[in-house]
CSV table of C-alpha atoms and ligand atoms in Angstrom, one decimal:
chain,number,residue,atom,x,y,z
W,1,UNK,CA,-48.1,-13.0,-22.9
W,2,UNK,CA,-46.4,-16.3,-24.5
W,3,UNK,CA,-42.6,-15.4,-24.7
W,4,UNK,CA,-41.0,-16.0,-28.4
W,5,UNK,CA,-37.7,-17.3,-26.7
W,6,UNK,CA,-36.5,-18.6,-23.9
W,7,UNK,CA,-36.5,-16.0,-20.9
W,8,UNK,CA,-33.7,-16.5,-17.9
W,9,UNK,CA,-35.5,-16.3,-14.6
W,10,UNK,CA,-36.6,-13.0,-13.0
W,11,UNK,CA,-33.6,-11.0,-12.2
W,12,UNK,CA,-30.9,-12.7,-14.1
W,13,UNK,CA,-30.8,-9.4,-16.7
W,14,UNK,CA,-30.6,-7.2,-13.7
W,15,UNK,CA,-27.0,-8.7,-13.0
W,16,UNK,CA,-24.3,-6.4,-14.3
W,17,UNK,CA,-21.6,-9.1,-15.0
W,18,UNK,CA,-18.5,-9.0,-12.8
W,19,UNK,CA,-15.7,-7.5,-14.4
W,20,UNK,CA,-12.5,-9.3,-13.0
W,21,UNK,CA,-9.4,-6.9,-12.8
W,22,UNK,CA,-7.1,-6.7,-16.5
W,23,UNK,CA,-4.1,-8.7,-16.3
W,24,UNK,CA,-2.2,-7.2,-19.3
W,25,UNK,CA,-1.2,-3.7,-20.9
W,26,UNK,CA,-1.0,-3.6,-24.7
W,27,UNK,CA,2.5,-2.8,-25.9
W,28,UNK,CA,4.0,-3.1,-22.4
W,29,UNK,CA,6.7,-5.9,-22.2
W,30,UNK,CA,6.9,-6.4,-18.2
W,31,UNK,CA,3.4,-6.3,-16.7
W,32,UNK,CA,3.1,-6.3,-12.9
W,33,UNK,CA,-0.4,-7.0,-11.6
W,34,UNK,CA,-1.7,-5.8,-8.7
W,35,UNK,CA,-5.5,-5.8,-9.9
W,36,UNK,CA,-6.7,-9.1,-8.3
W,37,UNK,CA,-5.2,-9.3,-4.9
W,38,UNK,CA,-3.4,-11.7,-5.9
W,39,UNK,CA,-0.1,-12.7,-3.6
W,40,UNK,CA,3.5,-11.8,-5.0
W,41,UNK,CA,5.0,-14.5,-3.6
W,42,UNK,CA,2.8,-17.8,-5.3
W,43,UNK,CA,2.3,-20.5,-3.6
W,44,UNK,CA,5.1,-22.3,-1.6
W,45,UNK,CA,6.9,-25.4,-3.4
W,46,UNK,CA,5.6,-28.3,-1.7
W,47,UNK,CA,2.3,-26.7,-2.4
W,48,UNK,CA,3.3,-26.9,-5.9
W,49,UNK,CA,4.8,-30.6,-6.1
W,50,UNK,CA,1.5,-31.9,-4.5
W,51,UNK,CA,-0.1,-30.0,-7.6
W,52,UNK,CA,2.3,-31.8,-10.4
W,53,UNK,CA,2.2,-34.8,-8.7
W,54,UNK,CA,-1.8,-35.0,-9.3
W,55,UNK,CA,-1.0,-34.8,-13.3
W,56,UNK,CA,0.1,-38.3,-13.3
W,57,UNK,CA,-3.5,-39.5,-12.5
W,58,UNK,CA,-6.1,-36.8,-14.4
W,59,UNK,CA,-8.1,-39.9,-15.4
W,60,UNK,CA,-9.5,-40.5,-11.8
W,61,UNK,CA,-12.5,-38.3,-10.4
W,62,UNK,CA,-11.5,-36.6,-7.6
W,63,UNK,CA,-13.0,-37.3,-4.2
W,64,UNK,CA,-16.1,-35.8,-4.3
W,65,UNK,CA,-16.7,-35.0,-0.2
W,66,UNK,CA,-12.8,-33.6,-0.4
W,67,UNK,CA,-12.3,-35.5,2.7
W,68,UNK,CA,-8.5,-34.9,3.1
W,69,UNK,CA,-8.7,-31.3,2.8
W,70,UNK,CA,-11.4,-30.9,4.9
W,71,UNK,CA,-9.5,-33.3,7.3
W,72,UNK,CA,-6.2,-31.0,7.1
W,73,UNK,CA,-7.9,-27.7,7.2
W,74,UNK,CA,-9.9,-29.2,10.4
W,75,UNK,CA,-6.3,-30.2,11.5
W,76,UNK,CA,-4.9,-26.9,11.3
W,77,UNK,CA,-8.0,-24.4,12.6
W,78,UNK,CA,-9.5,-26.9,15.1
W,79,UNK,CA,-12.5,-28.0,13.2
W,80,UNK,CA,-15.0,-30.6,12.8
W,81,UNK,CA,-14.1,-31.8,9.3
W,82,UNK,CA,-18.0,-32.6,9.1
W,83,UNK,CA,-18.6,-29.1,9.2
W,84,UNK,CA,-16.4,-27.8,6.5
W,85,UNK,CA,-17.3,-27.7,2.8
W,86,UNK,CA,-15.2,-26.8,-0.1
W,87,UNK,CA,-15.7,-25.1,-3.2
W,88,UNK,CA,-14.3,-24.0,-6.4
W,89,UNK,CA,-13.4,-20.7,-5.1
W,90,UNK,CA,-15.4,-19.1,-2.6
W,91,UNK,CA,-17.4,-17.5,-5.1
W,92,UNK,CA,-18.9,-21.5,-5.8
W,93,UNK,CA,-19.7,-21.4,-2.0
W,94,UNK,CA,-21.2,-17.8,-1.8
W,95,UNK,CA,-23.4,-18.6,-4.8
W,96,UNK,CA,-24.5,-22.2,-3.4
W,97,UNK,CA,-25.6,-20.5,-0.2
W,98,UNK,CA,-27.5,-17.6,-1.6
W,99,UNK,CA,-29.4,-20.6,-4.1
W,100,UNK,CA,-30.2,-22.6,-0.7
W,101,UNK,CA,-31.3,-20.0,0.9
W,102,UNK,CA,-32.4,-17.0,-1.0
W,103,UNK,CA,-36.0,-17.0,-3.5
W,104,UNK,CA,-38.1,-14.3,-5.4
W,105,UNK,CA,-39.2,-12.3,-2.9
W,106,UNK,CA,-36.6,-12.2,-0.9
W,107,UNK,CA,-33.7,-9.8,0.2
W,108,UNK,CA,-30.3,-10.4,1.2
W,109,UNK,CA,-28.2,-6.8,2.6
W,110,UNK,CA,-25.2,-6.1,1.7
W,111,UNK,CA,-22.8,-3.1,2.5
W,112,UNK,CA,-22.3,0.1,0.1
W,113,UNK,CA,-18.9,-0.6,-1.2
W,114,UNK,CA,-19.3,-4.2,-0.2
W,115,UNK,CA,-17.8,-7.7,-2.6
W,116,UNK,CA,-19.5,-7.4,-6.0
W,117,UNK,CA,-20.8,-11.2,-6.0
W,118,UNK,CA,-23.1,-10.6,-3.3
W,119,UNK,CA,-25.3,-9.3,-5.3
W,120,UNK,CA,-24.7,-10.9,-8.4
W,121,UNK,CA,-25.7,-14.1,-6.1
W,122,UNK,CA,-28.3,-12.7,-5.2
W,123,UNK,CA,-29.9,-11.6,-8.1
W,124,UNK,CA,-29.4,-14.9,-9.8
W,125,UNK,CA,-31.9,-16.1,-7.4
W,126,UNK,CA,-34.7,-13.3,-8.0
W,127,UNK,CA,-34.4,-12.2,-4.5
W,128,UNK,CA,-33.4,-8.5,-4.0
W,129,UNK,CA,-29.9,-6.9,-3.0
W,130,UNK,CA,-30.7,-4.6,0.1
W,131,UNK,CA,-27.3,-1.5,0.3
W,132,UNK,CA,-26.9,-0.9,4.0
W,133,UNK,CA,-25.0,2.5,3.9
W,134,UNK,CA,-21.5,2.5,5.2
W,135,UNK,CA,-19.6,4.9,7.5
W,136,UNK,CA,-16.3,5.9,6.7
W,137,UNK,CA,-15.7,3.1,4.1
W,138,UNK,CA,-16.7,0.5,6.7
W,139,UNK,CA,-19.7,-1.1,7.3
W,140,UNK,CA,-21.9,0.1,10.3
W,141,UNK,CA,-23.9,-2.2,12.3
W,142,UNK,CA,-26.5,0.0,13.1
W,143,UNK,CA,-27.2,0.6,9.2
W,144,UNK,CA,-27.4,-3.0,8.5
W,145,UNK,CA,-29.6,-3.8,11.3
W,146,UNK,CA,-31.5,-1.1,10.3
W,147,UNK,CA,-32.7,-2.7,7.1
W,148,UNK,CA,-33.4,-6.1,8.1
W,149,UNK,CA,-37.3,-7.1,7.4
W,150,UNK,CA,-39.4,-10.6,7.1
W,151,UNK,CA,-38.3,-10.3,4.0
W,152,UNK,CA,-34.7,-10.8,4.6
W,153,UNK,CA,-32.9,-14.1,4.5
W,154,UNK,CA,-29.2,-13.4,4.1
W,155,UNK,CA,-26.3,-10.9,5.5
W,156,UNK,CA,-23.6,-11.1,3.6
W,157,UNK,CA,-20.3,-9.2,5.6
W,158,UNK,CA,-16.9,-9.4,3.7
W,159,UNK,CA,-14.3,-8.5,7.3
W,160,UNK,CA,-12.2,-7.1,5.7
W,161,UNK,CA,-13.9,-5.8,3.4
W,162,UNK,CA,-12.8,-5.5,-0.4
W,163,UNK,CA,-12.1,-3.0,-2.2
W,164,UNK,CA,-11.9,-0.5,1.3
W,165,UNK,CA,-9.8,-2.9,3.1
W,166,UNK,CA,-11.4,-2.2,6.4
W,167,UNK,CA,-12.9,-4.5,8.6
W,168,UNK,CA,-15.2,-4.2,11.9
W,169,UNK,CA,-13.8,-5.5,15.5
W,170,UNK,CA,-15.4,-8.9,17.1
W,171,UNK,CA,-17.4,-7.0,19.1
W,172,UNK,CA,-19.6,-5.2,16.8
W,173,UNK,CA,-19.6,-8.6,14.6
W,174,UNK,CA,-21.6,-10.6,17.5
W,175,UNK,CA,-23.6,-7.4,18.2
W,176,UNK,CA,-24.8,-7.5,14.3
W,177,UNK,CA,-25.8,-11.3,14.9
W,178,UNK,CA,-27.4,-10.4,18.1
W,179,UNK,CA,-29.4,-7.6,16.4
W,180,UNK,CA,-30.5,-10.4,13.6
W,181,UNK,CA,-33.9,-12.5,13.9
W,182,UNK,CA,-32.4,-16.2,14.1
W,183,UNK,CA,-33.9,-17.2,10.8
W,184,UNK,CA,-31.5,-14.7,9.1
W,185,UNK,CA,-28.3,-16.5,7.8
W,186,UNK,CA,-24.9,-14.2,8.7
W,187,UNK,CA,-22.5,-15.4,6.0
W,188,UNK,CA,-18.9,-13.9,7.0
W,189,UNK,CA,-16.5,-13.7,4.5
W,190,UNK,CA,-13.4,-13.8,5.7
W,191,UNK,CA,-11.4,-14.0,2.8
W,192,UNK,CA,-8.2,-11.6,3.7
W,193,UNK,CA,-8.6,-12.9,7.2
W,194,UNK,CA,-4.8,-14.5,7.7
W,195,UNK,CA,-3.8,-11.0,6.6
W,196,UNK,CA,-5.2,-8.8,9.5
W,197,UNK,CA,-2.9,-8.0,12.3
W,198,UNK,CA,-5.2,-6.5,14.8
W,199,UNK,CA,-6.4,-7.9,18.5
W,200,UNK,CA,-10.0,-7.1,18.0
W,201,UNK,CA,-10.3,-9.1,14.9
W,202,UNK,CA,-11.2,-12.4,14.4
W,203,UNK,CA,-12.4,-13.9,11.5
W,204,UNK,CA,-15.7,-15.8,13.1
W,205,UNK,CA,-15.0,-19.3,13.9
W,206,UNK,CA,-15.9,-18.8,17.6
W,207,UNK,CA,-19.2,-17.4,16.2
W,208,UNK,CA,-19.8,-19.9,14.1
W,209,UNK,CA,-19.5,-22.7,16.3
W,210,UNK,CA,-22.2,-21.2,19.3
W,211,UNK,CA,-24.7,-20.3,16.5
W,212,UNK,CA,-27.0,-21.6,13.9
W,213,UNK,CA,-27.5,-19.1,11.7
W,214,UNK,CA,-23.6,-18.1,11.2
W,215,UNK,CA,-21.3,-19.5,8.4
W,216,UNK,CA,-17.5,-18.3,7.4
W,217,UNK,CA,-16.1,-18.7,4.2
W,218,UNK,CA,-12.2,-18.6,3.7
W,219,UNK,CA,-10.9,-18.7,0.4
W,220,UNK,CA,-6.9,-20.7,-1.2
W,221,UNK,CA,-6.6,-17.4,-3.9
W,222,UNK,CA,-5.1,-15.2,-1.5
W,223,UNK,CA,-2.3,-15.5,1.0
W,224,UNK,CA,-2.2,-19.4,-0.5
W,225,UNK,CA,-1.5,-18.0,-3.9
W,226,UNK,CA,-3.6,-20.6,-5.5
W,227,UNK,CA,-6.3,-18.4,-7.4
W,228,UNK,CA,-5.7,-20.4,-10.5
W,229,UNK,CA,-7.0,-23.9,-9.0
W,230,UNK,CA,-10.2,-21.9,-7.7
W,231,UNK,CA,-10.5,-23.1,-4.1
W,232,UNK,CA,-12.5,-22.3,-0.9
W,233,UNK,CA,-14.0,-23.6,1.9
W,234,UNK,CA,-16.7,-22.8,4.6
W,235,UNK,CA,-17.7,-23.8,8.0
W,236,UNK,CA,-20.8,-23.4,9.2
W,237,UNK,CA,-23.8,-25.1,11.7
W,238,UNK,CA,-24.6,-28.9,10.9
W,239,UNK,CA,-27.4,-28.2,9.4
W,240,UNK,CA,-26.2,-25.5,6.3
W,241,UNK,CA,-23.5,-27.7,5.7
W,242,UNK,CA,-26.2,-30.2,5.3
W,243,UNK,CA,-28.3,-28.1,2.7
W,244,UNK,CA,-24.8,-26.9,0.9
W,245,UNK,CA,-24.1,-30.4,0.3
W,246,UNK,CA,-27.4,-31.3,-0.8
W,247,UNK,CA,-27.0,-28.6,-4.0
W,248,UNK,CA,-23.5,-28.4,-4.9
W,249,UNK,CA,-21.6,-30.0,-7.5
W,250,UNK,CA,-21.1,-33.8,-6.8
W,251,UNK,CA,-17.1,-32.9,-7.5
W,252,UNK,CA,-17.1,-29.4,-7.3
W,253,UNK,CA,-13.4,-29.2,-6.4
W,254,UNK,CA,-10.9,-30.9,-9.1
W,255,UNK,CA,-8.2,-33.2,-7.6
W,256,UNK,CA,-5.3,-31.0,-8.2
W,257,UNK,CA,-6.6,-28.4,-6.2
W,258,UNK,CA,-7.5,-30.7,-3.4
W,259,UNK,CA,-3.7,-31.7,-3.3
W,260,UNK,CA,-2.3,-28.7,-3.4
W,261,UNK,CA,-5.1,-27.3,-1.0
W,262,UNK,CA,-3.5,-29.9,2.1
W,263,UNK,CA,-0.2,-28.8,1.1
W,264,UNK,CA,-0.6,-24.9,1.1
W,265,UNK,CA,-3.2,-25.2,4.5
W,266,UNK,CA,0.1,-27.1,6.1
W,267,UNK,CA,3.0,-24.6,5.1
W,268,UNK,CA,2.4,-22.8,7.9
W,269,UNK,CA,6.3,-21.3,7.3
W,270,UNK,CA,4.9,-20.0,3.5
W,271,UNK,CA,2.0,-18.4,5.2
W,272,UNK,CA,4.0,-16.6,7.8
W,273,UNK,CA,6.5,-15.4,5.4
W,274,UNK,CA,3.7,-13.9,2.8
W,275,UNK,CA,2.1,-12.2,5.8
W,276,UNK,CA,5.5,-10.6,6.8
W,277,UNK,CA,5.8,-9.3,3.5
W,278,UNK,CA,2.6,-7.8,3.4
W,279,UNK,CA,2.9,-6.1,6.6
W,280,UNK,CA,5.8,-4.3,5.6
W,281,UNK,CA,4.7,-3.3,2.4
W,282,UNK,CA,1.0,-2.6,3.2
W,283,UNK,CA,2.5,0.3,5.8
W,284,UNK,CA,5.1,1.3,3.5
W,285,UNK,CA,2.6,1.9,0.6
W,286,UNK,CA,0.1,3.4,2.8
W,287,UNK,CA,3.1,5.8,3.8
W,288,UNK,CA,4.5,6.9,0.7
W,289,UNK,CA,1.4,7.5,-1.1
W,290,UNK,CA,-0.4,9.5,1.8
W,291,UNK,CA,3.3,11.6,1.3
W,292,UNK,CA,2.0,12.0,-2.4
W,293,UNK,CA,-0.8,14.0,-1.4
W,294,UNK,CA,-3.6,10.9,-2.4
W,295,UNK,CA,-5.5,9.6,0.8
W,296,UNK,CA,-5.6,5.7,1.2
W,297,UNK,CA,-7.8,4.3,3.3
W,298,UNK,CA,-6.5,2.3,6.2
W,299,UNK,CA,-6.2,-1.4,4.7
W,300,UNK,CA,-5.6,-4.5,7.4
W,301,UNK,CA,-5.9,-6.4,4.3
W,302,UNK,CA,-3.1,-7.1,1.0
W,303,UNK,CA,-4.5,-3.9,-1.1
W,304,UNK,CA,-4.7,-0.5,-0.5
W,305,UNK,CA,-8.2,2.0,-1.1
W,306,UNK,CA,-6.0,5.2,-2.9
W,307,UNK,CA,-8.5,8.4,-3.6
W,308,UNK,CA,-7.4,10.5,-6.3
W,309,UNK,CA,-8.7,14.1,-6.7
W,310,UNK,CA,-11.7,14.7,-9.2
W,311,UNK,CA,-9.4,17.5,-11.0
W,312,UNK,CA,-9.0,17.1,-14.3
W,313,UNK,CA,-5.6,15.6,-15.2
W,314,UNK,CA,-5.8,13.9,-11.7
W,315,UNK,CA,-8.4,11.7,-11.7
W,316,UNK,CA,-8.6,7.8,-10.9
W,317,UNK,CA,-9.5,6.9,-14.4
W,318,UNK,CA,-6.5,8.9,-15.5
W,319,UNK,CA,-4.0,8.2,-13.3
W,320,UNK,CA,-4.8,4.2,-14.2
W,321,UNK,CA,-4.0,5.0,-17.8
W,322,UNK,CA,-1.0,6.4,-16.6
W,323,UNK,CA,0.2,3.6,-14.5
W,324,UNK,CA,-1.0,0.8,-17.5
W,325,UNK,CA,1.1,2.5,-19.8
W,326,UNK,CA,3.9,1.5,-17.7
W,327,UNK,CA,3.0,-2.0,-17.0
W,328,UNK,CA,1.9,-1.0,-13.7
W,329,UNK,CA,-1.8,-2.7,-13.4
W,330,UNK,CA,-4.2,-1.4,-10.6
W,331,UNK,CA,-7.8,-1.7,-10.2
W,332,UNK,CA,-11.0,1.0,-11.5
W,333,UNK,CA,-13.4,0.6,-8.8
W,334,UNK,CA,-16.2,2.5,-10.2
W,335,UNK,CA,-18.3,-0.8,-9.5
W,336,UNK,CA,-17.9,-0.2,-6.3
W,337,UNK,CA,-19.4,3.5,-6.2
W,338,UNK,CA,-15.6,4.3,-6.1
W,339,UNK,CA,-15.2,5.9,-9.4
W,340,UNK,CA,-12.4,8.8,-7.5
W,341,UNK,CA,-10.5,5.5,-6.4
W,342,UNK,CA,-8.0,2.8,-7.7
W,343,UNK,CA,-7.2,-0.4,-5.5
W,344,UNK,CA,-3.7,-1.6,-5.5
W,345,UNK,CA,-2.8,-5.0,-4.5
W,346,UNK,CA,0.8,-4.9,-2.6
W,347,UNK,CA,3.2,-6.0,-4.6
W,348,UNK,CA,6.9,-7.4,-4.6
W,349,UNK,CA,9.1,-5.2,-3.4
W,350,UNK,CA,9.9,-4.0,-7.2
W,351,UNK,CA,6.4,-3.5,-8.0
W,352,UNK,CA,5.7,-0.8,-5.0
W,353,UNK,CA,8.1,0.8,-5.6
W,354,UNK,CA,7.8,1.4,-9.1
W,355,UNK,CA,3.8,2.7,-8.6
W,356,UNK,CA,5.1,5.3,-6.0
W,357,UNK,CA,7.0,6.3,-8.0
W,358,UNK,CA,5.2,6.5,-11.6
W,359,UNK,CA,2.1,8.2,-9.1
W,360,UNK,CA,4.7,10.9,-7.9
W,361,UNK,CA,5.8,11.3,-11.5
W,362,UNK,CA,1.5,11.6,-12.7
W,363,UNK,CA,1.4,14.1,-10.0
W,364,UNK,CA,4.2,15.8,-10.9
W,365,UNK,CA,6.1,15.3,-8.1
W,366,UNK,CA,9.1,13.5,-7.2
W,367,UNK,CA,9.6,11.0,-5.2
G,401,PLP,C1,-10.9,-12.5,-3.4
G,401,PLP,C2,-12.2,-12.6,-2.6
G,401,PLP,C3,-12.8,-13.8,-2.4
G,401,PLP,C4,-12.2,-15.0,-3.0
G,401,PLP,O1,-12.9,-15.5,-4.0
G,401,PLP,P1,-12.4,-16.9,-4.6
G,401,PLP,O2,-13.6,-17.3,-5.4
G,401,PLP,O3,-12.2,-17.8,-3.5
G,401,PLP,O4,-11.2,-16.7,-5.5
G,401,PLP,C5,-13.9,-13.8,-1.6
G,401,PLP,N1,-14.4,-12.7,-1.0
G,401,PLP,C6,-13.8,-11.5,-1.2
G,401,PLP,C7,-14.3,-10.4,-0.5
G,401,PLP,C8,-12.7,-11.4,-2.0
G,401,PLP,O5,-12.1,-10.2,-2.2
């Protein structure tokens, strides 16, 4: 049958398009949002300078291998420069390597409550999204390993994960890439990696280097603070960064991003100070709202997991209007399969406090 229009490829109307979190609240002057992940700090001021600097010369393409950055971020985490690539985000980089590598026919696995663009990558390249099952809002080895066919191509593992928070030790990350035939490509995402403050964690660079089938992507939006300029970066074997290079954008990253990328990856002061904040007000949160009654699941990340009770008055959906109405902006994660849960970025000091209290005050309690 002829179509009578043009038809997107197979599996491009299967996507359900992502659904970033709301950054405003009709009819509410002072808006605090905590939807995104986003840090309340911003970027650090030299970080910043390098940025305005960059609007004297907007006329000039940027460098399209973003050799200085590379060079700096090779600087700061001991890596071959040749082996980095950057991207607008790491959203550009997630759905580059799901185009090299994924076709019709094929399946990439992904975890329950795993990152939503997995499988919108995936999709947009006809291959099938495979949900490994996870145990106690974390992913589970086993499960994955469990699933993985001739078919499959790609693993995608966000550690930590978003929206739970949780992440798996080091261990049972090189016991999933043992489990995997070496033709499967293990992509970590390691997004709130400068975040976690745990001894069995590491965010894969070790892994990365002694294999061939394992690449890391690290993303500027977080503890940087620079989710505006969308930047990213991943390392990976010789011969991905070979194929990435091959199919991304000649300048995929714009100039002023670059510049304020080399600042941000050098302020190593900025970074320590955000991740002091968060550690503080991660535990606090997690404190006070478990004293509310509402069960959060253990975050090593900068958001909270909070479960709210399906009763009737109670509810995620509901306690979300109630929080909007006063400015205070979380995230629905019914995408997720969370539709009893909200996800709360932490916050300025201000901020936290104010949700603890408005969710004492929708519970009825004080606090
Ligand atoms: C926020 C986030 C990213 C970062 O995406 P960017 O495109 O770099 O802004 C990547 N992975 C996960 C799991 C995230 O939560």
């Amino acid at each position: 049958m002829t179509a009578t229009k043009p038809q997107p490829r197979s599996g491009v109307l299967d996507i359900a398009p992502y659904i970033p979190g709301k950054s405003t609240a009709p009819g509410v002057a002072k808006v605090f949002k905590l939807s995104s992940n986003e840090t309340p700090l911003g970027p650090g001021e030299s970080t910043i300078a390098a940025y305005r600097k960059v609007a004297e010369h907007l006329e000039d393409y940027p460098d399209g291998s973003a050799a200085g950055l590379r060079e700096a971020i090779g600087d700061v985490f001991g890596l071959d420069p040749a082996r980095i690539v950057c991207g607008a985000g790491s959203d550009d980089l997630l759905n580059l390597i799901a185009r090299a590598y994924l076709t019709d026919g094929d399946e990439a696995i992904h975890t329950t409550h795993g990152f939503l663009v997995y499988p919108i990558a995936t999709l947009g390249t006809g291959a099938k999204p495979v949900v490994a099952p996870e145990t106690n809002f974390t992913a589970d080895v086993d499960a994955i390993l469990k699933l993985v066919s001739p078919r499959t191509k790609v693993v995608f593992l966000a550690n930590p994960n978003n929206p739970t928070g949780t992440y798996i030790p080091f261990d049972e990350v090189k016991r999933l890439h043992q489990g995997l035939p070496p033709q499967v490509l293990l992509v970590l995402d390691a997004a709130y990696a400068e975040y976690v403050q745990r001894n069995d964690y590491e965010s894969g660079i070790e892994l990365v280097a002694t294999s061939e089938n394992v690449v890391m992507c690290r993303t500027f939006s977080k503890i940087y603070g620079l989710a505006a300029l969308r930047l990213g970066w991943m390392y990976g074997p010789a011969h991905v960064v070979d194929a990435i290079n091959r199919i991304r954008g000649p300048f995929n990253v714009n100039a002023p991003a670059i510049a304020a990328g080399i600042a941000a990856i050098r302020d190593v002061t900025h970074v320590e100070r955000s991740r002091e904040h968060n550690s503080r007000w991660l535990a606090w949160l997690t404190e006070e709202i478990g004293k509310l009654g509402l069960p959060v699941t253990p975050s090593v990340a900068n958001f909270v997991l909070i479960h709210f009770p399906e009763a009737k008055g109670r509810t995620a959906a509901e306690a979300d209007a109630f929080l909007s109405k006063r400015g205070l902006i979380l995230r629905q994660v019914t995408a997720y399969k969370l539709p009893n849960a909200l996800r709360m970025s932490v916050g300025s000091e201000e901020a936290n406090r104010l949700v603890v209290k408005a969710l004492a005050e929708f519970l009825g309690k004080t606090a």
